[in-house]
């Protein structure tokens, strides 16, 4: 057993927590600073090509947040009306095959147009519910 002097000289080293438990200080979206979404202004709309096995043209937007931080957000869906100085809402969610893109722009909010003619998964693409549309019709009221 160590003497009092030896213990005072060499502080006890605590074992680091194992990696199977997630570190609460680490975040996948550090720029948002623990907020679910952030508002920003588009500074540039560009295209990127994905990583190795995939090949396509992916549309991304460089966004400056109201906090003054800059990030790259992907534009989901087909066809968009997003130009410089548009206001967008950005949330976390990376594009798996685009390196450096860890955020997604939310469609149908502020100046960012929703996807036209979308029937399914409308909430992802910011499409309003069509008039007279019901997702479930009771059996006796069907044709």
mmCIF file of the C-alpha atoms, coordinates in Angstrom:
data_MODEL
# 
_entry.id   MODEL 
# 
loop_
_atom_site.group_PDB 
_atom_site.id 
_atom_site.type_symbol 
_atom_site.label_atom_id 
_atom_site.label_alt_id 
_atom_site.label_comp_id 
_atom_site.label_asym_id 
_atom_site.label_entity_id 
_atom_site.label_seq_id 
_atom_site.pdbx_PDB_ins_code 
_atom_site.Cartn_x 
_atom_site.Cartn_y 
_atom_site.Cartn_z 
_atom_site.occupancy 
_atom_site.B_iso_or_equiv 
_atom_site.pdbx_formal_charge 
_atom_site.auth_seq_id 
_atom_site.auth_comp_id 
_atom_site.auth_asym_id 
_atom_site.auth_atom_id 
_atom_site.pdbx_PDB_model_num 
ATOM 1   C CA . UNK A 1 1   ? 0.000   0.000  0.000   1.00 0.00 ? 1   UNK A CA 1 
ATOM 2   C CA . UNK A 1 2   ? 1.210   3.496  -0.813  1.00 0.00 ? 2   UNK A CA 1 
ATOM 3   C CA . UNK A 1 3   ? 2.282   5.876  1.903   1.00 0.00 ? 3   UNK A CA 1 
ATOM 4   C CA . UNK A 1 4   ? 0.567   9.223  2.388   1.00 0.00 ? 4   UNK A CA 1 
ATOM 5   C CA . UNK A 1 5   ? 3.463   11.060 0.728   1.00 0.00 ? 5   UNK A CA 1 
ATOM 6   C CA . UNK A 1 6   ? 3.443   8.726  -2.303  1.00 0.00 ? 6   UNK A CA 1 
ATOM 7   C CA . UNK A 1 7   ? -0.317  9.105  -2.706  1.00 0.00 ? 7   UNK A CA 1 
ATOM 8   C CA . UNK A 1 8   ? -0.048  12.897 -2.554  1.00 0.00 ? 8   UNK A CA 1 
ATOM 9   C CA . UNK A 1 9   ? 2.749   12.923 -5.128  1.00 0.00 ? 9   UNK A CA 1 
ATOM 10  C CA . UNK A 1 10  ? 0.969   10.715 -7.658  1.00 0.00 ? 10  UNK A CA 1 
ATOM 11  C CA . UNK A 1 11  ? -2.679  11.540 -8.033  1.00 0.00 ? 11  UNK A CA 1 
ATOM 12  C CA . UNK A 1 12  ? -5.013  8.644  -8.643  1.00 0.00 ? 12  UNK A CA 1 
ATOM 13  C CA . UNK A 1 13  ? -5.807  8.107  -12.314 1.00 0.00 ? 13  UNK A CA 1 
ATOM 14  C CA . UNK A 1 14  ? -9.424  7.465  -13.061 1.00 0.00 ? 14  UNK A CA 1 
ATOM 15  C CA . UNK A 1 15  ? -10.260 5.036  -15.797 1.00 0.00 ? 15  UNK A CA 1 
ATOM 16  C CA . UNK A 1 16  ? -11.909 6.556  -18.854 1.00 0.00 ? 16  UNK A CA 1 
ATOM 17  C CA . UNK A 1 17  ? -15.484 5.417  -19.494 1.00 0.00 ? 17  UNK A CA 1 
ATOM 18  C CA . UNK A 1 18  ? -15.789 2.734  -22.133 1.00 0.00 ? 18  UNK A CA 1 
ATOM 19  C CA . UNK A 1 19  ? -16.769 3.727  -25.652 1.00 0.00 ? 19  UNK A CA 1 
ATOM 20  C CA . UNK A 1 20  ? -19.963 1.684  -25.637 1.00 0.00 ? 20  UNK A CA 1 
ATOM 21  C CA . UNK A 1 21  ? -21.611 4.461  -23.640 1.00 0.00 ? 21  UNK A CA 1 
ATOM 22  C CA . UNK A 1 22  ? -22.213 7.618  -25.620 1.00 0.00 ? 22  UNK A CA 1 
ATOM 23  C CA . UNK A 1 23  ? -20.354 10.670 -24.403 1.00 0.00 ? 23  UNK A CA 1 
ATOM 24  C CA . UNK A 1 24  ? -22.983 13.322 -23.556 1.00 0.00 ? 24  UNK A CA 1 
ATOM 25  C CA . UNK A 1 25  ? -20.621 16.164 -24.483 1.00 0.00 ? 25  UNK A CA 1 
ATOM 26  C CA . UNK A 1 26  ? -20.235 14.944 -28.067 1.00 0.00 ? 26  UNK A CA 1 
ATOM 27  C CA . UNK A 1 27  ? -22.867 15.903 -30.617 1.00 0.00 ? 27  UNK A CA 1 
ATOM 28  C CA . UNK A 1 28  ? -23.562 15.026 -34.233 1.00 0.00 ? 28  UNK A CA 1 
ATOM 29  C CA . UNK A 1 29  ? -24.753 18.580 -34.846 1.00 0.00 ? 29  UNK A CA 1 
ATOM 30  C CA . UNK A 1 30  ? -22.434 20.872 -32.875 1.00 0.00 ? 30  UNK A CA 1 
ATOM 31  C CA . UNK A 1 31  ? -23.304 24.014 -34.859 1.00 0.00 ? 31  UNK A CA 1 
ATOM 32  C CA . UNK A 1 32  ? -26.960 23.875 -33.756 1.00 0.00 ? 32  UNK A CA 1 
ATOM 33  C CA . UNK A 1 33  ? -25.830 23.940 -30.100 1.00 0.00 ? 33  UNK A CA 1 
ATOM 34  C CA . UNK A 1 34  ? -28.476 21.548 -28.710 1.00 0.00 ? 34  UNK A CA 1 
ATOM 35  C CA . UNK A 1 35  ? -31.340 23.205 -30.606 1.00 0.00 ? 35  UNK A CA 1 
ATOM 36  C CA . UNK A 1 36  ? -33.543 21.046 -32.861 1.00 0.00 ? 36  UNK A CA 1 
ATOM 37  C CA . UNK A 1 37  ? -33.571 23.558 -35.734 1.00 0.00 ? 37  UNK A CA 1 
ATOM 38  C CA . UNK A 1 38  ? -31.957 26.847 -36.647 1.00 0.00 ? 38  UNK A CA 1 
ATOM 39  C CA . UNK A 1 39  ? -32.896 29.633 -39.031 1.00 0.00 ? 39  UNK A CA 1 
ATOM 40  C CA . UNK A 1 40  ? -30.421 30.846 -41.607 1.00 0.00 ? 40  UNK A CA 1 
ATOM 41  C CA . UNK A 1 41  ? -29.875 32.598 -44.916 1.00 0.00 ? 41  UNK A CA 1 
ATOM 42  C CA . UNK A 1 42  ? -28.677 30.828 -48.056 1.00 0.00 ? 42  UNK A CA 1 
ATOM 43  C CA . UNK A 1 43  ? -25.385 32.223 -49.310 1.00 0.00 ? 43  UNK A CA 1 
ATOM 44  C CA . UNK A 1 44  ? -24.871 29.821 -52.194 1.00 0.00 ? 44  UNK A CA 1 
ATOM 45  C CA . UNK A 1 45  ? -26.605 26.874 -53.882 1.00 0.00 ? 45  UNK A CA 1 
ATOM 46  C CA . UNK A 1 46  ? -24.239 24.324 -55.434 1.00 0.00 ? 46  UNK A CA 1 
ATOM 47  C CA . UNK A 1 47  ? -24.053 20.704 -56.535 1.00 0.00 ? 47  UNK A CA 1 
ATOM 48  C CA . UNK A 1 48  ? -21.842 17.940 -55.175 1.00 0.00 ? 48  UNK A CA 1 
ATOM 49  C CA . UNK A 1 49  ? -20.964 14.449 -56.318 1.00 0.00 ? 49  UNK A CA 1 
ATOM 50  C CA . UNK A 1 50  ? -21.249 11.628 -53.757 1.00 0.00 ? 50  UNK A CA 1 
ATOM 51  C CA . UNK A 1 51  ? -18.591 9.255  -52.434 1.00 0.00 ? 51  UNK A CA 1 
ATOM 52  C CA . UNK A 1 52  ? -17.204 6.285  -54.306 1.00 0.00 ? 52  UNK A CA 1 
ATOM 53  C CA . UNK A 1 53  ? -19.808 3.598  -55.025 1.00 0.00 ? 53  UNK A CA 1 
ATOM 54  C CA . UNK A 1 54  ? -22.576 6.127  -55.741 1.00 0.00 ? 54  UNK A CA 1 
ATOM 55  C CA . UNK A 1 55  ? -22.795 8.531  -58.648 1.00 0.00 ? 55  UNK A CA 1 
ATOM 56  C CA . UNK A 1 56  ? -25.313 11.351 -58.945 1.00 0.00 ? 56  UNK A CA 1 
ATOM 57  C CA . UNK A 1 57  ? -25.683 15.092 -58.672 1.00 0.00 ? 57  UNK A CA 1 
ATOM 58  C CA . UNK A 1 58  ? -26.696 16.151 -55.181 1.00 0.00 ? 58  UNK A CA 1 
ATOM 59  C CA . UNK A 1 59  ? -27.899 19.676 -54.491 1.00 0.00 ? 59  UNK A CA 1 
ATOM 60  C CA . UNK A 1 60  ? -26.579 21.438 -51.402 1.00 0.00 ? 60  UNK A CA 1 
ATOM 61  C CA . UNK A 1 61  ? -26.877 24.937 -49.969 1.00 0.00 ? 61  UNK A CA 1 
ATOM 62  C CA . UNK A 1 62  ? -24.286 26.902 -48.029 1.00 0.00 ? 62  UNK A CA 1 
ATOM 63  C CA . UNK A 1 63  ? -26.169 28.524 -45.163 1.00 0.00 ? 63  UNK A CA 1 
ATOM 64  C CA . UNK A 1 64  ? -25.200 31.236 -42.689 1.00 0.00 ? 64  UNK A CA 1 
ATOM 65  C CA . UNK A 1 65  ? -27.168 30.868 -39.471 1.00 0.00 ? 65  UNK A CA 1 
ATOM 66  C CA . UNK A 1 66  ? -28.525 33.814 -37.515 1.00 0.00 ? 66  UNK A CA 1 
ATOM 67  C CA . UNK A 1 67  ? -25.866 33.039 -34.897 1.00 0.00 ? 67  UNK A CA 1 
ATOM 68  C CA . UNK A 1 68  ? -23.219 33.820 -37.530 1.00 0.00 ? 68  UNK A CA 1 
ATOM 69  C CA . UNK A 1 69  ? -22.071 30.223 -38.045 1.00 0.00 ? 69  UNK A CA 1 
ATOM 70  C CA . UNK A 1 70  ? -21.790 28.691 -41.505 1.00 0.00 ? 70  UNK A CA 1 
ATOM 71  C CA . UNK A 1 71  ? -22.746 25.174 -42.601 1.00 0.00 ? 71  UNK A CA 1 
ATOM 72  C CA . UNK A 1 72  ? -23.586 23.074 -45.638 1.00 0.00 ? 72  UNK A CA 1 
ATOM 73  C CA . UNK A 1 73  ? -27.121 21.647 -45.799 1.00 0.00 ? 73  UNK A CA 1 
ATOM 74  C CA . UNK A 1 74  ? -28.525 19.187 -48.296 1.00 0.00 ? 74  UNK A CA 1 
ATOM 75  C CA . UNK A 1 75  ? -31.661 19.969 -50.276 1.00 0.00 ? 75  UNK A CA 1 
ATOM 76  C CA . UNK A 1 76  ? -34.052 16.987 -50.144 1.00 0.00 ? 76  UNK A CA 1 
ATOM 77  C CA . UNK A 1 77  ? -36.478 16.008 -52.900 1.00 0.00 ? 77  UNK A CA 1 
ATOM 78  C CA . UNK A 1 78  ? -36.755 16.870 -56.573 1.00 0.00 ? 78  UNK A CA 1 
ATOM 79  C CA . UNK A 1 79  ? -37.030 20.355 -57.984 1.00 0.00 ? 79  UNK A CA 1 
ATOM 80  C CA . UNK A 1 80  ? -36.615 23.304 -55.677 1.00 0.00 ? 80  UNK A CA 1 
ATOM 81  C CA . UNK A 1 81  ? -36.880 27.058 -55.683 1.00 0.00 ? 81  UNK A CA 1 
ATOM 82  C CA . UNK A 1 82  ? -34.028 28.098 -53.444 1.00 0.00 ? 82  UNK A CA 1 
ATOM 83  C CA . UNK A 1 83  ? -31.769 30.984 -54.398 1.00 0.00 ? 83  UNK A CA 1 
ATOM 84  C CA . UNK A 1 84  ? -29.318 33.270 -52.657 1.00 0.00 ? 84  UNK A CA 1 
ATOM 85  C CA . UNK A 1 85  ? -30.665 35.274 -49.683 1.00 0.00 ? 85  UNK A CA 1 
ATOM 86  C CA . UNK A 1 86  ? -33.602 32.904 -49.116 1.00 0.00 ? 86  UNK A CA 1 
ATOM 87  C CA . UNK A 1 87  ? -34.469 32.136 -45.501 1.00 0.00 ? 87  UNK A CA 1 
ATOM 88  C CA . UNK A 1 88  ? -34.359 28.428 -44.612 1.00 0.00 ? 88  UNK A CA 1 
ATOM 89  C CA . UNK A 1 89  ? -34.838 26.284 -41.540 1.00 0.00 ? 89  UNK A CA 1 
ATOM 90  C CA . UNK A 1 90  ? -32.023 23.791 -40.960 1.00 0.00 ? 90  UNK A CA 1 
ATOM 91  C CA . UNK A 1 91  ? -32.087 20.633 -38.844 1.00 0.00 ? 91  UNK A CA 1 
ATOM 92  C CA . UNK A 1 92  ? -29.579 17.894 -38.134 1.00 0.00 ? 92  UNK A CA 1 
ATOM 93  C CA . UNK A 1 93  ? -29.410 14.880 -40.408 1.00 0.00 ? 93  UNK A CA 1 
ATOM 94  C CA . UNK A 1 94  ? -26.501 14.045 -42.604 1.00 0.00 ? 94  UNK A CA 1 
ATOM 95  C CA . UNK A 1 95  ? -26.315 12.928 -46.203 1.00 0.00 ? 95  UNK A CA 1 
ATOM 96  C CA . UNK A 1 96  ? -24.636 9.523  -45.996 1.00 0.00 ? 96  UNK A CA 1 
ATOM 97  C CA . UNK A 1 97  ? -22.703 9.803  -49.245 1.00 0.00 ? 97  UNK A CA 1 
ATOM 98  C CA . UNK A 1 98  ? -21.765 13.502 -49.084 1.00 0.00 ? 98  UNK A CA 1 
ATOM 99  C CA . UNK A 1 99  ? -18.695 14.213 -46.952 1.00 0.00 ? 99  UNK A CA 1 
ATOM 100 C CA . UNK A 1 100 ? -18.964 17.369 -44.881 1.00 0.00 ? 100 UNK A CA 1 
ATOM 101 C CA . UNK A 1 101 ? -22.747 17.647 -45.173 1.00 0.00 ? 101 UNK A CA 1 
ATOM 102 C CA . UNK A 1 102 ? -24.312 16.973 -41.776 1.00 0.00 ? 102 UNK A CA 1 
ATOM 103 C CA . UNK A 1 103 ? -27.455 19.086 -41.947 1.00 0.00 ? 103 UNK A CA 1 
ATOM 104 C CA . UNK A 1 104 ? -30.712 19.128 -43.922 1.00 0.00 ? 104 UNK A CA 1 
ATOM 105 C CA . UNK A 1 105 ? -32.820 22.077 -45.053 1.00 0.00 ? 105 UNK A CA 1 
ATOM 106 C CA . UNK A 1 106 ? -36.526 21.702 -44.211 1.00 0.00 ? 106 UNK A CA 1 
ATOM 107 C CA . UNK A 1 107 ? -38.831 22.206 -47.180 1.00 0.00 ? 107 UNK A CA 1 
ATOM 108 C CA . UNK A 1 108 ? -42.026 24.233 -47.074 1.00 0.00 ? 108 UNK A CA 1 
ATOM 109 C CA . UNK A 1 109 ? -40.829 26.582 -44.313 1.00 0.00 ? 109 UNK A CA 1 
ATOM 110 C CA . UNK A 1 110 ? -40.001 30.288 -44.808 1.00 0.00 ? 110 UNK A CA 1 
ATOM 111 C CA . UNK A 1 111 ? -38.859 30.943 -48.401 1.00 0.00 ? 111 UNK A CA 1 
ATOM 112 C CA . UNK A 1 112 ? -37.986 27.324 -49.239 1.00 0.00 ? 112 UNK A CA 1 
ATOM 113 C CA . UNK A 1 113 ? -40.618 25.822 -51.559 1.00 0.00 ? 113 UNK A CA 1 
ATOM 114 C CA . UNK A 1 114 ? -42.233 22.412 -50.896 1.00 0.00 ? 114 UNK A CA 1 
ATOM 115 C CA . UNK A 1 115 ? -42.058 19.506 -53.345 1.00 0.00 ? 115 UNK A CA 1 
ATOM 116 C CA . UNK A 1 116 ? -44.778 19.779 -55.986 1.00 0.00 ? 116 UNK A CA 1 
ATOM 117 C CA . UNK A 1 117 ? -47.158 16.845 -56.534 1.00 0.00 ? 117 UNK A CA 1 
ATOM 118 C CA . UNK A 1 118 ? -46.018 14.777 -53.561 1.00 0.00 ? 118 UNK A CA 1 
ATOM 119 C CA . UNK A 1 119 ? -48.674 12.357 -52.246 1.00 0.00 ? 119 UNK A CA 1 
ATOM 120 C CA . UNK A 1 120 ? -46.733 10.163 -49.837 1.00 0.00 ? 120 UNK A CA 1 
ATOM 121 C CA . UNK A 1 121 ? -44.248 11.167 -47.118 1.00 0.00 ? 121 UNK A CA 1 
ATOM 122 C CA . UNK A 1 122 ? -45.588 14.700 -47.357 1.00 0.00 ? 122 UNK A CA 1 
ATOM 123 C CA . UNK A 1 123 ? -44.298 15.767 -43.947 1.00 0.00 ? 123 UNK A CA 1 
ATOM 124 C CA . UNK A 1 124 ? -40.691 15.223 -45.047 1.00 0.00 ? 124 UNK A CA 1 
ATOM 125 C CA . UNK A 1 125 ? -41.098 17.485 -48.062 1.00 0.00 ? 125 UNK A CA 1 
ATOM 126 C CA . UNK A 1 126 ? -43.361 20.195 -46.603 1.00 0.00 ? 126 UNK A CA 1 
ATOM 127 C CA . UNK A 1 127 ? -46.459 19.431 -48.699 1.00 0.00 ? 127 UNK A CA 1 
ATOM 128 C CA . UNK A 1 128 ? -49.882 20.440 -47.353 1.00 0.00 ? 128 UNK A CA 1 
ATOM 129 C CA . UNK A 1 129 ? -52.719 17.914 -47.200 1.00 0.00 ? 129 UNK A CA 1 
ATOM 130 C CA . UNK A 1 130 ? -54.814 18.032 -50.407 1.00 0.00 ? 130 UNK A CA 1 
ATOM 131 C CA . UNK A 1 131 ? -58.416 19.207 -50.055 1.00 0.00 ? 131 UNK A CA 1 
ATOM 132 C CA . UNK A 1 132 ? -60.804 16.254 -49.737 1.00 0.00 ? 132 UNK A CA 1 
ATOM 133 C CA . UNK A 1 133 ? -57.959 13.797 -49.131 1.00 0.00 ? 133 UNK A CA 1 
ATOM 134 C CA . UNK A 1 134 ? -58.462 11.098 -46.511 1.00 0.00 ? 134 UNK A CA 1 
ATOM 135 C CA . UNK A 1 135 ? -55.867 8.471  -45.814 1.00 0.00 ? 135 UNK A CA 1 
ATOM 136 C CA . UNK A 1 136 ? -58.411 5.948  -44.502 1.00 0.00 ? 136 UNK A CA 1 
ATOM 137 C CA . UNK A 1 137 ? -62.008 5.362  -45.653 1.00 0.00 ? 137 UNK A CA 1 
ATOM 138 C CA . UNK A 1 138 ? -64.245 3.019  -43.677 1.00 0.00 ? 138 UNK A CA 1 
ATOM 139 C CA . UNK A 1 139 ? -65.235 -0.137 -45.511 1.00 0.00 ? 139 UNK A CA 1 
ATOM 140 C CA . UNK A 1 140 ? -68.960 0.569  -45.762 1.00 0.00 ? 140 UNK A CA 1 
ATOM 141 C CA . UNK A 1 141 ? -68.280 3.984  -47.318 1.00 0.00 ? 141 UNK A CA 1 
ATOM 142 C CA . UNK A 1 142 ? -65.958 2.672  -50.029 1.00 0.00 ? 142 UNK A CA 1 
ATOM 143 C CA . UNK A 1 143 ? -67.187 2.250  -53.603 1.00 0.00 ? 143 UNK A CA 1 
# 
